Amino acid sequence: MLTVSIVTYKTDLTELEKCFTSLETPIVSTIYVVDNSNENYIKNFCSQYSNVEYIGKDNIGYGAGHNVGIRKSIQSGADFHLVLNSDVYFRPTDLEKIYSYMSSNKQVGQLIPNTIYPNGDMQYVVRLLPTPMIQIFRRFFPDIFFKKYNDKFLLKDWNHKSPLNIPFHIGCFMFFSNDALKEIGLFDEKIFMYMEDIDLTRRMHKKYETIYWPEVTIIHDHKRESYKNTKLLKIHVKSAITYFNKWGWFFDRERKVWNKEVLDKIKSM
């Protein structure tokens, strides 16, 4: 059994409906919509779907919102749980392929498929673990000043044609084994939004494989709001500080070892 959580905040209903359509498969038992804007129009829309459980909240954060759904998933006895953004869509049969792969590969705790933008361009959803400098450069400096460094961080020289066990997945589509989540824990709720995906993936990576799987391609209409909205930028900066305080700023041996392992694997492909 598979459950899904979607955290909304004043979300456009056309976007949400498109996302729900991607989940029209018998393997999905329940979709938990955790609405951090607590809007009646979202509640009323969700009431049209028999397998959607609406949960209104007063903006508890992205990770904390998904934790509400994950806890319900584990309590229900589901085998797997999908953390999903409302701006992601795909074919329901692709979800079934992922379910089958995860069922047959118990060593995999987490998976993200190949991801593209609506125009077909590659979206680099698996990356090296970030350093403070790459975070600063990507936020505040034009790309021309650090293009080589940024391309390496995003693994742009890799063709993304083969599966890869990598400790950084972005949070738009995180397909989890619930057994693995019960062992390693849920999202760190001290991180309100942004960076919580890296934190959870690297904790998962310590115990399980965290796989990029290119046998399936999904579409993510990613808008990169924190690059345009000052309030969201401040939240992102605060989250980065919390993340680096937790894992290490310039002395993070695990980051150094794992990033080298990823680059070595890519070279050997």
CSV table of C-alpha atoms in Angstrom, one decimal:
chain,number,residue,atom,x,y,z
A,1,MET,CA,0.0,0.0,0.0
A,2,LEU,CA,1.2,3.5,-0.9
A,3,THR,CA,0.1,6.8,0.7
A,4,VAL,CA,0.9,10.3,-0.4
A,5,SER,CA,1.3,13.7,1.3
A,6,ILE,CA,1.0,17.1,-0.4
A,7,VAL,CA,1.6,20.3,1.6
A,8,THR,CA,-0.4,23.2,0.2
A,9,TYR,CA,-0.3,26.9,0.8
A,10,LYS,CA,-2.9,29.0,-1.1
A,11,THR,CA,-2.3,26.5,-3.9
A,12,ASP,CA,-3.9,26.9,-7.3
A,13,LEU,CA,-6.6,24.3,-7.8
A,14,THR,CA,-5.7,23.7,-11.5
A,15,GLU,CA,-2.2,22.7,-10.3
A,16,LEU,CA,-3.6,20.5,-7.5
A,17,GLU,CA,-6.1,18.8,-9.8
A,18,LYS,CA,-3.3,17.9,-12.3
A,19,CYS,CA,-1.3,16.5,-9.4
A,20,PHE,CA,-4.2,14.4,-8.2
A,21,THR,CA,-4.7,13.0,-11.7
A,22,SER,CA,-1.2,11.6,-11.6
A,23,LEU,CA,-2.2,9.6,-8.5
A,24,GLU,CA,-5.2,7.9,-10.1
A,25,THR,CA,-3.9,4.3,-9.6
A,26,PRO,CA,-5.1,1.5,-7.3
A,27,ILE,CA,-1.8,1.4,-5.5
A,28,VAL,CA,-2.5,4.8,-3.8
A,29,SER,CA,-4.7,4.3,-0.8
A,30,THR,CA,-4.8,7.8,0.7
A,31,ILE,CA,-3.7,11.2,-0.2
A,32,TYR,CA,-3.1,13.5,2.8
A,33,VAL,CA,-3.4,17.2,1.9
A,34,VAL,CA,-1.9,19.2,4.7
A,35,ASP,CA,-3.0,22.7,4.0
A,36,ASN,CA,-0.7,25.2,5.7
A,37,SER,CA,-3.0,28.1,4.6
A,38,ASN,CA,-6.1,26.5,6.1
A,39,GLU,CA,-8.2,27.7,3.2
A,40,ASN,CA,-11.8,26.6,2.7
A,41,TYR,CA,-11.5,26.5,-1.1
A,42,ILE,CA,-8.8,23.9,-0.9
A,43,LYS,CA,-10.8,21.9,1.8
A,44,ASN,CA,-14.0,22.0,-0.4
A,45,PHE,CA,-12.0,20.9,-3.5
A,46,CYS,CA,-10.4,18.0,-1.6
A,47,SER,CA,-13.9,16.8,-0.4
A,48,GLN,CA,-14.7,15.8,-4.0
A,49,TYR,CA,-12.2,13.0,-3.8
A,50,SER,CA,-13.0,9.9,-1.8
A,51,ASN,CA,-9.3,9.0,-1.1
A,52,VAL,CA,-8.2,12.5,-0.1
A,53,GLU,CA,-7.9,13.5,3.6
A,54,TYR,CA,-7.8,17.2,4.1
A,55,ILE,CA,-5.9,18.5,7.2
A,56,GLY,CA,-5.9,22.2,7.8
A,57,LYS,CA,-3.0,23.8,9.6
A,58,ASP,CA,-1.7,27.3,10.5
A,59,ASN,CA,1.5,27.1,8.5
A,60,ILE,CA,3.6,24.7,10.5
A,61,GLY,CA,6.3,24.4,7.8
A,62,TYR,CA,7.0,22.1,4.9
A,63,GLY,CA,8.7,19.3,6.7
A,64,ALA,CA,6.4,19.4,9.7
A,65,GLY,CA,3.4,19.4,7.3
A,66,HIS,CA,4.7,16.3,5.6
A,67,ASN,CA,5.4,14.7,8.9
A,68,VAL,CA,1.7,14.8,9.7
A,69,GLY,CA,1.0,12.7,6.6
A,70,ILE,CA,4.0,10.4,7.2
A,71,ARG,CA,2.9,9.6,10.7
A,72,LYS,CA,-0.6,8.8,9.5
A,73,SER,CA,0.9,6.6,6.7
A,74,ILE,CA,3.0,4.6,9.2
A,75,GLN,CA,0.0,4.3,11.6
A,76,SER,CA,-2.1,3.0,8.7
A,77,GLY,CA,0.4,0.2,8.0
A,78,ALA,CA,1.3,1.4,4.5
A,79,ASP,CA,4.5,0.0,3.0
A,80,PHE,CA,5.6,3.2,1.2
A,81,HIS,CA,4.9,6.9,1.4
A,82,LEU,CA,5.4,9.6,-1.3
A,83,VAL,CA,6.2,13.2,-0.3
A,84,LEU,CA,5.0,15.1,-3.3
A,85,ASN,CA,4.9,18.8,-4.5
A,86,SER,CA,1.6,19.9,-6.0
A,87,ASP,CA,3.5,21.3,-9.0
A,88,VAL,CA,4.7,17.8,-10.0
A,89,TYR,CA,2.8,15.5,-12.5
A,90,PHE,CA,3.4,12.2,-14.3
A,91,ARG,CA,1.7,9.2,-15.6
A,92,PRO,CA,0.0,7.0,-12.9
A,93,THR,CA,1.7,3.9,-14.5
A,94,ASP,CA,5.1,5.5,-13.8
A,95,LEU,CA,4.2,5.5,-10.1
A,96,GLU,CA,3.3,1.8,-10.4
A,97,LYS,CA,6.8,1.1,-11.9
A,98,ILE,CA,8.5,2.9,-8.9
A,99,TYR,CA,6.3,0.9,-6.5
A,100,SER,CA,7.3,-2.3,-8.1
A,101,TYR,CA,11.0,-1.4,-8.1
A,102,MET,CA,11.0,-0.4,-4.4
A,103,SER,CA,9.1,-3.6,-3.5
A,104,SER,CA,11.8,-5.6,-5.1
A,105,ASN,CA,14.8,-3.6,-3.7
A,106,LYS,CA,14.5,-3.6,0.1
A,107,GLN,CA,18.0,-2.0,0.5
A,108,VAL,CA,16.6,1.2,-1.1
A,109,GLY,CA,15.1,3.5,1.5
A,110,GLN,CA,14.3,6.5,-0.8
A,111,LEU,CA,14.0,7.2,-4.6
A,112,ILE,CA,13.6,10.1,-6.9
A,113,PRO,CA,13.1,9.6,-10.6
A,114,ASN,CA,14.5,11.6,-13.6
A,115,THR,CA,12.9,15.0,-13.5
A,116,ILE,CA,12.4,17.6,-16.2
A,117,TYR,CA,10.8,21.1,-16.6
A,118,PRO,CA,7.6,21.4,-18.6
A,119,ASN,CA,9.7,22.5,-21.6
A,120,GLY,CA,11.7,19.3,-21.5
A,121,ASP,CA,14.9,20.7,-20.0
A,122,MET,CA,16.7,18.6,-17.4
A,123,GLN,CA,16.1,19.4,-13.8
A,124,TYR,CA,19.1,18.6,-11.6
A,125,VAL,CA,17.3,17.0,-8.7
A,126,VAL,CA,20.3,15.0,-7.3
A,127,ARG,CA,23.4,16.9,-6.4
A,128,LEU,CA,26.6,16.9,-4.3
A,129,LEU,CA,26.1,17.8,-0.7
A,130,PRO,CA,26.3,21.6,-0.5
A,131,THR,CA,29.1,23.6,1.1
A,132,PRO,CA,28.3,27.0,2.6
A,133,MET,CA,30.2,28.7,-0.3
A,134,ILE,CA,28.0,27.0,-3.0
A,135,GLN,CA,24.9,28.1,-1.2
A,136,ILE,CA,26.1,31.7,-1.0
A,137,PHE,CA,27.3,31.8,-4.6
A,138,ARG,CA,24.0,30.3,-5.9
A,139,ARG,CA,21.9,32.8,-4.0
A,140,PHE,CA,23.8,36.1,-4.4
A,141,PHE,CA,26.2,36.0,-7.3
A,142,PRO,CA,25.6,35.7,-11.1
A,143,ASP,CA,26.3,32.3,-12.5
A,144,ILE,CA,29.1,33.5,-14.7
A,145,PHE,CA,31.3,34.0,-11.7
A,146,PHE,CA,31.2,30.4,-10.5
A,147,LYS,CA,29.8,28.4,-13.5
A,148,LYS,CA,32.4,25.6,-13.3
A,149,TYR,CA,31.9,25.1,-9.5
A,150,ASN,CA,28.1,25.2,-9.9
A,151,ASP,CA,28.1,22.7,-12.8
A,152,LYS,CA,30.1,20.3,-10.7
A,153,PHE,CA,27.7,20.7,-7.7
A,154,LEU,CA,24.7,20.0,-10.0
A,155,LEU,CA,26.5,17.1,-11.7
A,156,LYS,CA,25.8,18.6,-15.1
A,157,ASP,CA,28.6,16.7,-16.8
A,158,TRP,CA,26.9,13.4,-15.9
A,159,ASN,CA,24.4,12.1,-18.5
A,160,HIS,CA,21.8,10.9,-15.9
A,161,LYS,CA,21.2,7.7,-17.8
A,162,SER,CA,22.0,5.3,-15.0
A,163,PRO,CA,20.8,4.8,-11.5
A,164,LEU,CA,22.9,6.3,-8.8
A,165,ASN,CA,23.1,6.1,-5.0
A,166,ILE,CA,23.4,9.7,-4.0
A,167,PRO,CA,22.8,11.5,-0.6
A,168,PHE,CA,21.1,14.7,-1.9
A,169,HIS,CA,17.6,14.6,-3.4
A,170,ILE,CA,15.5,17.7,-3.7
A,171,GLY,CA,12.1,17.4,-2.0
A,172,CYS,CA,9.6,17.7,-4.9
A,173,PHE,CA,9.2,13.8,-5.1
A,174,MET,CA,10.6,11.7,-2.3
A,175,PHE,CA,9.4,8.0,-2.5
A,176,PHE,CA,10.1,6.4,0.9
A,177,SER,CA,10.1,3.0,2.4
A,178,ASN,CA,8.1,3.4,5.7
A,179,ASP,CA,10.3,0.7,7.3
A,180,ALA,CA,13.3,2.9,6.6
A,181,LEU,CA,11.5,6.1,7.9
A,182,LYS,CA,10.7,4.3,11.1
A,183,GLU,CA,14.4,3.6,11.6
A,184,ILE,CA,16.0,6.9,10.6
A,185,GLY,CA,13.2,9.4,11.6
A,186,LEU,CA,11.1,12.0,9.8
A,187,PHE,CA,11.8,15.6,8.7
A,188,ASP,CA,13.7,17.8,11.1
A,189,GLU,CA,10.9,20.2,12.2
A,190,LYS,CA,13.5,22.8,13.3
A,191,ILE,CA,14.0,23.5,9.6
A,192,PHE,CA,10.8,25.4,8.6
A,193,MET,CA,11.3,25.1,4.8
A,194,TYR,CA,14.2,24.5,2.4
A,195,MET,CA,17.2,22.3,3.3
A,196,GLU,CA,15.0,19.7,5.1
A,197,ASP,CA,15.1,17.5,2.0
A,198,ILE,CA,19.0,17.4,2.1
A,199,ASP,CA,18.9,16.7,5.9
A,200,LEU,CA,16.5,13.8,5.6
A,201,THR,CA,18.2,12.3,2.5
A,202,ARG,CA,21.6,12.2,4.1
A,203,ARG,CA,20.3,10.6,7.3
A,204,MET,CA,18.6,8.0,5.1
A,205,HIS,CA,21.8,7.5,3.1
A,206,LYS,CA,23.7,6.5,6.2
A,207,LYS,CA,21.5,3.3,6.5
A,208,TYR,CA,19.9,2.7,3.1
A,209,GLU,CA,20.5,3.4,-0.6
A,210,THR,CA,19.0,6.7,-1.8
A,211,ILE,CA,18.5,6.2,-5.5
A,212,TYR,CA,18.2,8.4,-8.5
A,213,TRP,CA,16.2,6.2,-10.9
A,214,PRO,CA,16.0,7.3,-14.6
A,215,GLU,CA,13.6,4.5,-15.7
A,216,VAL,CA,10.8,7.0,-15.0
A,217,THR,CA,10.6,10.7,-15.9
A,218,ILE,CA,8.3,13.1,-14.0
A,219,ILE,CA,7.6,16.8,-14.7
A,220,HIS,CA,8.2,19.5,-12.1
A,221,ASP,CA,6.9,23.0,-12.8
A,222,HIS,CA,9.5,24.4,-10.5
A,223,LYS,CA,9.2,28.2,-10.0
A,224,ARG,CA,12.2,28.8,-7.6
A,225,GLU,CA,10.2,31.2,-5.5
A,226,SER,CA,12.9,31.9,-3.0
A,227,TYR,CA,14.9,33.5,-5.8
A,228,LYS,CA,12.1,36.1,-6.3
A,229,ASN,CA,10.5,36.5,-2.9
A,230,THR,CA,12.4,38.3,-0.2
A,231,LYS,CA,10.5,36.7,2.6
A,232,LEU,CA,11.2,33.2,1.2
A,233,LEU,CA,14.8,34.1,0.7
A,234,LYS,CA,15.1,34.9,4.4
A,235,ILE,CA,13.5,31.6,5.3
A,236,HIS,CA,16.0,29.8,3.0
A,237,VAL,CA,18.9,31.6,4.6
A,238,LYS,CA,17.7,30.7,8.1
A,239,SER,CA,17.2,27.1,7.1
A,240,ALA,CA,20.7,27.0,5.7
A,241,ILE,CA,22.2,28.2,9.0
A,242,THR,CA,20.2,25.5,10.9
A,243,TYR,CA,21.4,22.9,8.4
A,244,PHE,CA,25.1,23.8,8.6
A,245,ASN,CA,25.0,24.2,12.3
A,246,LYS,CA,23.8,20.7,12.5
A,247,TRP,CA,26.1,19.0,9.9
A,248,GLY,CA,29.2,21.3,9.9
A,249,TRP,CA,30.1,24.4,8.0
A,250,PHE,CA,33.7,23.9,6.7
A,251,PHE,CA,34.5,20.7,8.6
A,252,ASP,CA,32.0,18.1,7.4
A,253,ARG,CA,34.0,14.9,6.8
A,254,GLU,CA,31.0,12.9,5.7
A,255,ARG,CA,30.2,15.5,3.0
A,256,LYS,CA,33.8,15.3,1.7
A,257,VAL,CA,33.8,11.5,1.6
A,258,TRP,CA,30.3,11.1,0.1
A,259,ASN,CA,30.8,13.8,-2.6
A,260,LYS,CA,34.1,12.1,-3.6
A,261,GLU,CA,32.3,8.7,-3.8
A,262,VAL,CA,29.6,10.2,-6.1
A,263,LEU,CA,32.1,11.8,-8.4
A,264,ASP,CA,34.2,8.6,-8.5
A,265,LYS,CA,31.1,6.5,-9.4
A,266,ILE,CA,30.2,8.9,-12.2
A,267,LYS,CA,33.7,8.7,-13.6
A,268,SER,CA,33.6,4.9,-13.7
A,269,MET,CA,30.2,4.8,-15.6
